[in-house]
């Protein structure tokens, strides 16, 4: 399955933006591993309807034959969700309710209905129906445990929930749910793109790679090696790994250092915290990092964490890097 990821509203905080980027990468990887052919459009943080916060929807998935509205939820431990009853945290016995006191599936149902109404209202101009008809008959609502539903959770939905096309799954199971579901409508790639961009105001964010970052960088590295001119590399919020290894694993963001055998595969982690305008480095190398602050003495650090300021020089092997503001 080929993933194309869109984003609607950009989160307000760095922590939320970093989490959203990780979710996008995980979902893209899981979608690519799905044996199902075709394109899967995934839209994060859309708005449907005019009833906040119900209108703020975590996830919309569009395939040729399926429309899914998703609500992302994290649970600390196993949950008990009896059919038609109150969901509870098993350890504490506390009920699991939404911020407004609603049952999780009640809120999901209302969000799904808001999307369904928007799609049916737009169907004529999408070329899917004549005025007054409702081709989107089975939009599916899925409550998604992130990163997964806790092991040993007991979840059993009511018959009416199944009939109403409501489901519960873990985040990594979502591409499988999308592959097996059917909403009774056929959508072309062009219509899917129009729904995401024109109807819900999204921007294409990821198409085999990220097309832009959710927030502009405040810092950059000026990298100096003995064999080439200095190179400027932006540092985006969150963590970046500097080292000899070229390929990224999981949700990593990397800066590869080539042609320097004294640099470790994963030499240095650089963490940008835009909230406090700080940059933290964590050495994970075999031979350490030389750190020279502006107007300060050089220090050799290894397997430690340090906060650094603009103008600090870092030496990894034979490679020099200077932290600069943008």
PDB file of N, CA and C in Angstrom, residues 25-95:
ATOM      1  N   UNK A  25       5.516   8.668  10.469  1.00  0.00           N
ATOM      2  CA  UNK A  25       6.537   7.745   9.986  1.00  0.00           C
ATOM      3  C   UNK A  25       6.158   6.294  10.282  1.00  0.00           C
ATOM      4  N   UNK A  26       5.629   6.046  11.472  1.00  0.00           N
ATOM      5  CA  UNK A  26       5.229   4.677  11.829  1.00  0.00           C
ATOM      6  C   UNK A  26       4.098   4.211  10.924  1.00  0.00           C
ATOM      7  N   UNK A  27       3.115   5.073  10.703  1.00  0.00           N
ATOM      8  CA  UNK A  27       1.977   4.688   9.883  1.00  0.00           C
ATOM      9  C   UNK A  27       2.392   4.487   8.424  1.00  0.00           C
ATOM     10  N   UNK A  28       3.301   5.324   7.930  1.00  0.00           N
ATOM     11  CA  UNK A  28       3.799   5.155   6.557  1.00  0.00           C
ATOM     12  C   UNK A  28       4.525   3.824   6.409  1.00  0.00           C
ATOM     13  N   UNK A  29       5.356   3.484   7.398  1.00  0.00           N
ATOM     14  CA  UNK A  29       6.079   2.205   7.343  1.00  0.00           C
ATOM     15  C   UNK A  29       5.109   1.034   7.365  1.00  0.00           C
ATOM     16  N   UNK A  30       4.119   1.077   8.241  1.00  0.00           N
ATOM     17  CA  UNK A  30       3.156  -0.025   8.327  1.00  0.00           C
ATOM     18  C   UNK A  30       2.332  -0.145   7.049  1.00  0.00           C
ATOM     19  N   UNK A  31       1.986   1.000   6.448  1.00  0.00           N
ATOM     20  CA  UNK A  31       1.203   0.963   5.211  1.00  0.00           C
ATOM     21  C   UNK A  31       2.023   0.356   4.073  1.00  0.00           C
ATOM     22  N   UNK A  32       3.301   0.717   3.991  1.00  0.00           N
ATOM     23  CA  UNK A  32       4.145   0.161   2.924  1.00  0.00           C
ATOM     24  C   UNK A  32       4.291  -1.351   3.058  1.00  0.00           C
ATOM     25  N   UNK A  33       4.235  -1.855   4.286  1.00  0.00           N
ATOM     26  CA  UNK A  33       4.378  -3.289   4.515  1.00  0.00           C
ATOM     27  C   UNK A  33       3.091  -4.063   4.263  1.00  0.00           C
ATOM     28  N   UNK A  34       1.991  -3.358   4.067  1.00  0.00           N
ATOM     29  CA  UNK A  34       0.723  -4.018   3.780  1.00  0.00           C
ATOM     30  C   UNK A  34       0.752  -4.606   2.380  1.00  0.00           C
ATOM     31  N   UNK A  35       0.297  -5.858   2.205  1.00  0.00           N
ATOM     32  CA  UNK A  35       0.318  -6.466   0.870  1.00  0.00           C
ATOM     33  C   UNK A  35      -0.727  -5.894  -0.083  1.00  0.00           C
ATOM     34  N   UNK A  36      -1.630  -5.091   0.422  1.00  0.00           N
ATOM     35  CA  UNK A  36      -2.693  -4.541  -0.420  1.00  0.00           C
ATOM     36  C   UNK A  36      -2.140  -3.487  -1.375  1.00  0.00           C
ATOM     37  N   UNK A  37      -2.562  -3.543  -2.635  1.00  0.00           N
ATOM     38  CA  UNK A  37      -2.113  -2.577  -3.623  1.00  0.00           C
ATOM     39  C   UNK A  37      -2.958  -1.306  -3.557  1.00  0.00           C
ATOM     40  N   UNK A  38      -2.443  -0.270  -4.206  1.00  0.00           N
ATOM     41  CA  UNK A  38      -3.177   0.984  -4.283  1.00  0.00           C
ATOM     42  C   UNK A  38      -2.625   2.034  -3.335  1.00  0.00           C
ATOM     43  N   UNK A  39      -3.201   3.231  -3.449  1.00  0.00           N
ATOM     44  CA  UNK A  39      -2.769   4.373  -2.645  1.00  0.00           C
ATOM     45  C   UNK A  39      -3.651   4.529  -1.414  1.00  0.00           C
ATOM     46  N   UNK A  40      -3.030   4.881  -0.304  1.00  0.00           N
ATOM     47  CA  UNK A  40      -3.746   5.154   0.931  1.00  0.00           C
ATOM     48  C   UNK A  40      -3.419   6.576   1.359  1.00  0.00           C
ATOM     49  N   UNK A  41      -4.431   7.441   1.377  1.00  0.00           N
ATOM     50  CA  UNK A  41      -4.243   8.815   1.838  1.00  0.00           C
ATOM     51  C   UNK A  41      -4.589   8.888   3.310  1.00  0.00           C
ATOM     52  N   UNK A  42      -3.696   9.479   4.089  1.00  0.00           N
ATOM     53  CA  UNK A  42      -3.852   9.577   5.537  1.00  0.00           C
ATOM     54  C   UNK A  42      -3.766  11.050   5.907  1.00  0.00           C
ATOM     55  N   UNK A  43      -4.804  11.576   6.521  1.00  0.00           N
ATOM     56  CA  UNK A  43      -4.827  12.993   6.895  1.00  0.00           C
ATOM     57  C   UNK A  43      -4.896  13.119   8.419  1.00  0.00           C
ATOM     58  N   UNK A  44      -3.939  13.816   8.997  1.00  0.00           N
ATOM     59  CA  UNK A  44      -3.909  14.075  10.435  1.00  0.00           C
ATOM     60  C   UNK A  44      -4.520  15.441  10.742  1.00  0.00           C
ATOM     61  N   UNK A  45      -5.187  15.512  11.901  1.00  0.00           N
ATOM     62  CA  UNK A  45      -5.621  16.792  12.478  1.00  0.00           C
ATOM     63  C   UNK A  45      -6.526  17.593  11.537  1.00  0.00           C
ATOM     64  N   UNK A  46      -7.630  16.983  11.154  1.00  0.00           N
ATOM     65  CA  UNK A  46      -8.575  17.703  10.300  1.00  0.00           C
ATOM     66  C   UNK A  46      -9.702  18.280  11.144  1.00  0.00           C
ATOM     67  N   UNK A  47     -10.466  19.175  10.532  1.00  0.00           N
ATOM     68  CA  UNK A  47     -11.633  19.774  11.171  1.00  0.00           C
ATOM     69  C   UNK A  47     -12.854  19.449  10.326  1.00  0.00           C
ATOM     70  N   UNK A  48     -13.881  18.899  10.965  1.00  0.00           N
ATOM     71  CA  UNK A  48     -15.124  18.580  10.259  1.00  0.00           C
ATOM     72  C   UNK A  48     -16.293  19.017  11.130  1.00  0.00           C
ATOM     73  N   UNK A  49     -17.160  19.828  10.597  1.00  0.00           N
ATOM     74  CA  UNK A  49     -18.266  20.330  11.388  1.00  0.00           C
ATOM     75  C   UNK A  49     -17.891  21.598  12.125  1.00  0.00           C
ATOM     76  N   UNK A  50     -18.794  22.045  13.011  1.00  0.00           N
ATOM     77  CA  UNK A  50     -18.583  23.329  13.695  1.00  0.00           C
ATOM     78  C   UNK A  50     -18.845  23.209  15.184  1.00  0.00           C
ATOM     79  N   UNK A  51     -18.494  22.051  15.756  1.00  0.00           N
ATOM     80  CA  UNK A  51     -18.775  21.806  17.169  1.00  0.00           C
ATOM     81  C   UNK A  51     -17.498  21.418  17.900  1.00  0.00           C
ATOM     82  N   UNK A  52     -16.597  22.390  18.161  1.00  0.00           N
ATOM     83  CA  UNK A  52     -15.352  22.034  18.866  1.00  0.00           C
ATOM     84  C   UNK A  52     -15.676  21.611  20.299  1.00  0.00           C
ATOM     85  N   UNK A  53     -14.898  20.642  20.892  1.00  0.00           N
ATOM     86  CA  UNK A  53     -13.748  19.982  20.269  1.00  0.00           C
ATOM     87  C   UNK A  53     -14.116  18.769  19.433  1.00  0.00           C
ATOM     88  N   UNK A  54     -15.405  18.458  19.304  1.00  0.00           N
ATOM     89  CA  UNK A  54     -15.790  17.295  18.508  1.00  0.00           C
ATOM     90  C   UNK A  54     -15.329  17.429  17.064  1.00  0.00           C
ATOM     91  N   UNK A  55     -15.204  18.658  16.583  1.00  0.00           N
ATOM     92  CA  UNK A  55     -14.821  18.864  15.195  1.00  0.00           C
ATOM     93  C   UNK A  55     -13.343  18.574  14.944  1.00  0.00           C
ATOM     94  N   UNK A  56     -12.520  18.534  16.002  1.00  0.00           N
ATOM     95  CA  UNK A  56     -11.092  18.274  15.859  1.00  0.00           C
ATOM     96  C   UNK A  56     -10.862  16.769  15.773  1.00  0.00           C
ATOM     97  N   UNK A  57     -10.549  16.276  14.593  1.00  0.00           N
ATOM     98  CA  UNK A  57     -10.473  14.845  14.342  1.00  0.00           C
ATOM     99  C   UNK A  57      -9.023  14.432  14.116  1.00  0.00           C
ATOM    100  N   UNK A  58      -8.598  13.392  14.812  1.00  0.00           N
ATOM    101  CA  UNK A  58      -7.195  12.979  14.783  1.00  0.00           C
ATOM    102  C   UNK A  58      -6.754  12.478  13.418  1.00  0.00           C
ATOM    103  N   UNK A  59      -7.588  11.676  12.784  1.00  0.00           N
ATOM    104  CA  UNK A  59      -7.102  10.915  11.639  1.00  0.00           C
ATOM    105  C   UNK A  59      -8.238  10.623  10.659  1.00  0.00           C
ATOM    106  N   UNK A  60      -7.954  10.796   9.379  1.00  0.00           N
ATOM    107  CA  UNK A  60      -8.876  10.407   8.319  1.00  0.00           C
ATOM    108  C   UNK A  60      -8.092   9.579   7.318  1.00  0.00           C
ATOM    109  N   UNK A  61      -8.585   8.376   7.017  1.00  0.00           N
ATOM    110  CA  UNK A  61      -7.933   7.494   6.050  1.00  0.00           C
ATOM    111  C   UNK A  61      -8.864   7.303   4.863  1.00  0.00           C
ATOM    112  N   UNK A  62      -8.303   7.502   3.676  1.00  0.00           N
ATOM    113  CA  UNK A  62      -9.068   7.399   2.438  1.00  0.00           C
ATOM    114  C   UNK A  62      -8.376   6.419   1.498  1.00  0.00           C
ATOM    115  N   UNK A  63      -9.100   5.386   1.109  1.00  0.00           N
ATOM    116  CA  UNK A  63      -8.664   4.482   0.051  1.00  0.00           C
ATOM    117  C   UNK A  63      -9.758   4.409  -0.996  1.00  0.00           C
ATOM    118  N   UNK A  64      -9.487   3.722  -2.085  1.00  0.00           N
ATOM    119  CA  UNK A  64     -10.462   3.666  -3.181  1.00  0.00           C
ATOM    120  C   UNK A  64     -11.818   3.182  -2.712  1.00  0.00           C
ATOM    121  N   UNK A  65     -11.839   2.268  -1.731  1.00  0.00           N
ATOM    122  CA  UNK A  65     -13.107   1.667  -1.310  1.00  0.00           C
ATOM    123  C   UNK A  65     -13.432   1.886   0.159  1.00  0.00           C
ATOM    124  N   UNK A  66     -12.689   2.734   0.857  1.00  0.00           N
ATOM    125  CA  UNK A  66     -12.934   2.859   2.290  1.00  0.00           C
ATOM    126  C   UNK A  66     -12.646   4.273   2.775  1.00  0.00           C
ATOM    127  N   UNK A  67     -13.461   4.724   3.740  1.00  0.00           N
ATOM    128  CA  UNK A  67     -13.229   5.973   4.468  1.00  0.00           C
ATOM    129  C   UNK A  67     -13.269   5.635   5.954  1.00  0.00           C
ATOM    130  N   UNK A  68     -12.193   5.994   6.664  1.00  0.00           N
ATOM    131  CA  UNK A  68     -12.084   5.695   8.094  1.00  0.00           C
ATOM    132  C   UNK A  68     -11.820   6.987   8.853  1.00  0.00           C
ATOM    133  N   UNK A  69     -12.576   7.205   9.915  1.00  0.00           N
ATOM    134  CA  UNK A  69     -12.324   8.294  10.856  1.00  0.00           C
ATOM    135  C   UNK A  69     -11.704   7.676  12.099  1.00  0.00           C
ATOM    136  N   UNK A  70     -10.512   8.145  12.487  1.00  0.00           N
ATOM    137  CA  UNK A  70      -9.793   7.551  13.603  1.00  0.00           C
ATOM    138  C   UNK A  70      -9.613   8.497  14.764  1.00  0.00           C
ATOM    139  N   UNK A  71      -9.712   7.953  15.983  1.00  0.00           N
ATOM    140  CA  UNK A  71      -9.438   8.699  17.218  1.00  0.00           C
ATOM    141  C   UNK A  71      -8.270   8.019  17.918  1.00  0.00           C
ATOM    142  N   UNK A  72      -7.149   8.721  18.077  1.00  0.00           N
ATOM    143  CA  UNK A  72      -5.955   8.170  18.712  1.00  0.00           C
ATOM    144  C   UNK A  72      -6.041   8.339  20.220  1.00  0.00           C
ATOM    145  N   UNK A  73      -5.844   7.234  20.957  1.00  0.00           N
ATOM    146  CA  UNK A  73      -5.908   7.270  22.407  1.00  0.00           C
ATOM    147  C   UNK A  73      -4.771   6.425  22.999  1.00  0.00           C
ATOM    148  N   UNK A  74      -4.192   6.912  24.091  1.00  0.00           N
ATOM    149  CA  UNK A  74      -3.128   6.191  24.785  1.00  0.00           C
ATOM    150  C   UNK A  74      -3.631   5.754  26.154  1.00  0.00           C
ATOM    151  N   UNK A  75      -3.336   4.509  26.518  1.00  0.00           N
ATOM    152  CA  UNK A  75      -3.756   3.950  27.797  1.00  0.00           C
ATOM    153  C   UNK A  75      -2.527   3.403  28.520  1.00  0.00           C
ATOM    154  N   UNK A  76      -2.415   3.726  29.812  1.00  0.00           N
ATOM    155  CA  UNK A  76      -1.237   3.340  30.576  1.00  0.00           C
ATOM    156  C   UNK A  76      -1.186   1.847  30.862  1.00  0.00           C
ATOM    157  N   UNK A  77      -2.337   1.219  31.010  1.00  0.00           N
ATOM    158  CA  UNK A  77      -2.385  -0.203  31.338  1.00  0.00           C
ATOM    159  C   UNK A  77      -3.606  -0.852  30.740  1.00  0.00           C
ATOM    160  N   UNK A  78      -3.806  -2.152  30.992  1.00  0.00           N
ATOM    161  CA  UNK A  78      -4.944  -2.872  30.415  1.00  0.00           C
ATOM    162  C   UNK A  78      -6.264  -2.192  30.737  1.00  0.00           C
ATOM    163  N   UNK A  79      -7.180  -2.252  29.777  1.00  0.00           N
ATOM    164  CA  UNK A  79      -8.499  -1.654  29.974  1.00  0.00           C
ATOM    165  C   UNK A  79      -9.569  -2.735  29.842  1.00  0.00           C
ATOM    166  N   UNK A  80     -10.670  -2.512  30.512  1.00  0.00           N
ATOM    167  CA  UNK A  80     -11.837  -3.377  30.410  1.00  0.00           C
ATOM    168  C   UNK A  80     -12.944  -2.587  29.732  1.00  0.00           C
ATOM    169  N   UNK A  81     -13.399  -3.084  28.583  1.00  0.00           N
ATOM    170  CA  UNK A  81     -14.434  -2.395  27.814  1.00  0.00           C
ATOM    171  C   UNK A  81     -15.551  -3.383  27.505  1.00  0.00           C
ATOM    172  N   UNK A  82     -16.502  -3.525  28.430  1.00  0.00           N
ATOM    173  CA  UNK A  82     -17.607  -4.467  28.204  1.00  0.00           C
ATOM    174  C   UNK A  82     -18.586  -3.927  27.179  1.00  0.00           C
ATOM    175  N   UNK A  83     -19.335  -4.780  26.501  1.00  0.00           N
ATOM    176  CA  UNK A  83     -20.296  -4.305  25.504  1.00  0.00           C
ATOM    177  C   UNK A  83     -21.370  -3.432  26.137  1.00  0.00           C
ATOM    178  N   UNK A  84     -21.481  -2.211  25.635  1.00  0.00           N
ATOM    179  CA  UNK A  84     -22.517  -1.298  26.108  1.00  0.00           C
ATOM    180  C   UNK A  84     -22.274  -0.721  27.480  1.00  0.00           C
ATOM    181  N   UNK A  85     -21.104  -1.022  28.082  1.00  0.00           N
ATOM    182  CA  UNK A  85     -20.844  -0.558  29.444  1.00  0.00           C
ATOM    183  C   UNK A  85     -19.769   0.504  29.521  1.00  0.00           C
ATOM    184  N   UNK A  86     -19.415   0.858  30.749  1.00  0.00           N
ATOM    185  CA  UNK A  86     -18.393   1.874  30.997  1.00  0.00           C
ATOM    186  C   UNK A  86     -17.016   1.261  30.814  1.00  0.00           C
ATOM    187  N   UNK A  87     -16.139   1.944  30.088  1.00  0.00           N
ATOM    188  CA  UNK A  87     -14.756   1.491  29.940  1.00  0.00           C
ATOM    189  C   UNK A  87     -13.979   1.921  31.178  1.00  0.00           C
ATOM    190  N   UNK A  88     -13.104   1.028  31.673  1.00  0.00           N
ATOM    191  CA  UNK A  88     -12.353   1.326  32.888  1.00  0.00           C
ATOM    192  C   UNK A  88     -10.894   0.916  32.759  1.00  0.00           C
ATOM    193  N   UNK A  89     -10.048   1.666  33.462  1.00  0.00           N
ATOM    194  CA  UNK A  89      -8.665   1.244  33.667  1.00  0.00           C
ATOM    195  C   UNK A  89      -8.682   0.115  34.684  1.00  0.00           C
ATOM    196  N   UNK A  90      -8.115  -1.048  34.325  1.00  0.00           N
ATOM    197  CA  UNK A  90      -8.248  -2.221  35.180  1.00  0.00           C
ATOM    198  C   UNK A  90      -7.552  -2.031  36.522  1.00  0.00           C
ATOM    199  N   UNK A  91      -6.376  -1.397  36.518  1.00  0.00           N
ATOM    200  CA  UNK A  91      -5.614  -1.275  37.761  1.00  0.00           C
ATOM    201  C   UNK A  91      -6.318  -0.380  38.772  1.00  0.00           C
ATOM    202  N   UNK A  92      -6.840   0.747  38.316  1.00  0.00           N
ATOM    203  CA  UNK A  92      -7.437   1.716  39.237  1.00  0.00           C
ATOM    204  C   UNK A  92      -8.949   1.602  39.337  1.00  0.00           C
ATOM    205  N   UNK A  93      -9.567   1.007  38.334  1.00  0.00           N
ATOM    206  CA  UNK A  93     -11.022   0.952  38.296  1.00  0.00           C
ATOM    207  C   UNK A  93     -11.679   2.247  37.847  1.00  0.00           C
ATOM    208  N   UNK A  94     -10.855   3.248  37.515  1.00  0.00           N
ATOM    209  CA  UNK A  94     -11.408   4.543  37.106  1.00  0.00           C
ATOM    210  C   UNK A  94     -12.023   4.456  35.710  1.00  0.00           C
ATOM    211  N   UNK A  95     -13.158   5.133  35.499  1.00  0.00           N
ATOM    212  CA  UNK A  95     -13.762   5.129  34.163  1.00  0.00           C
ATOM    213  C   UNK A  95     -12.901   5.884  33.167  1.00  0.00           C
TER     214      UNK A  95
END
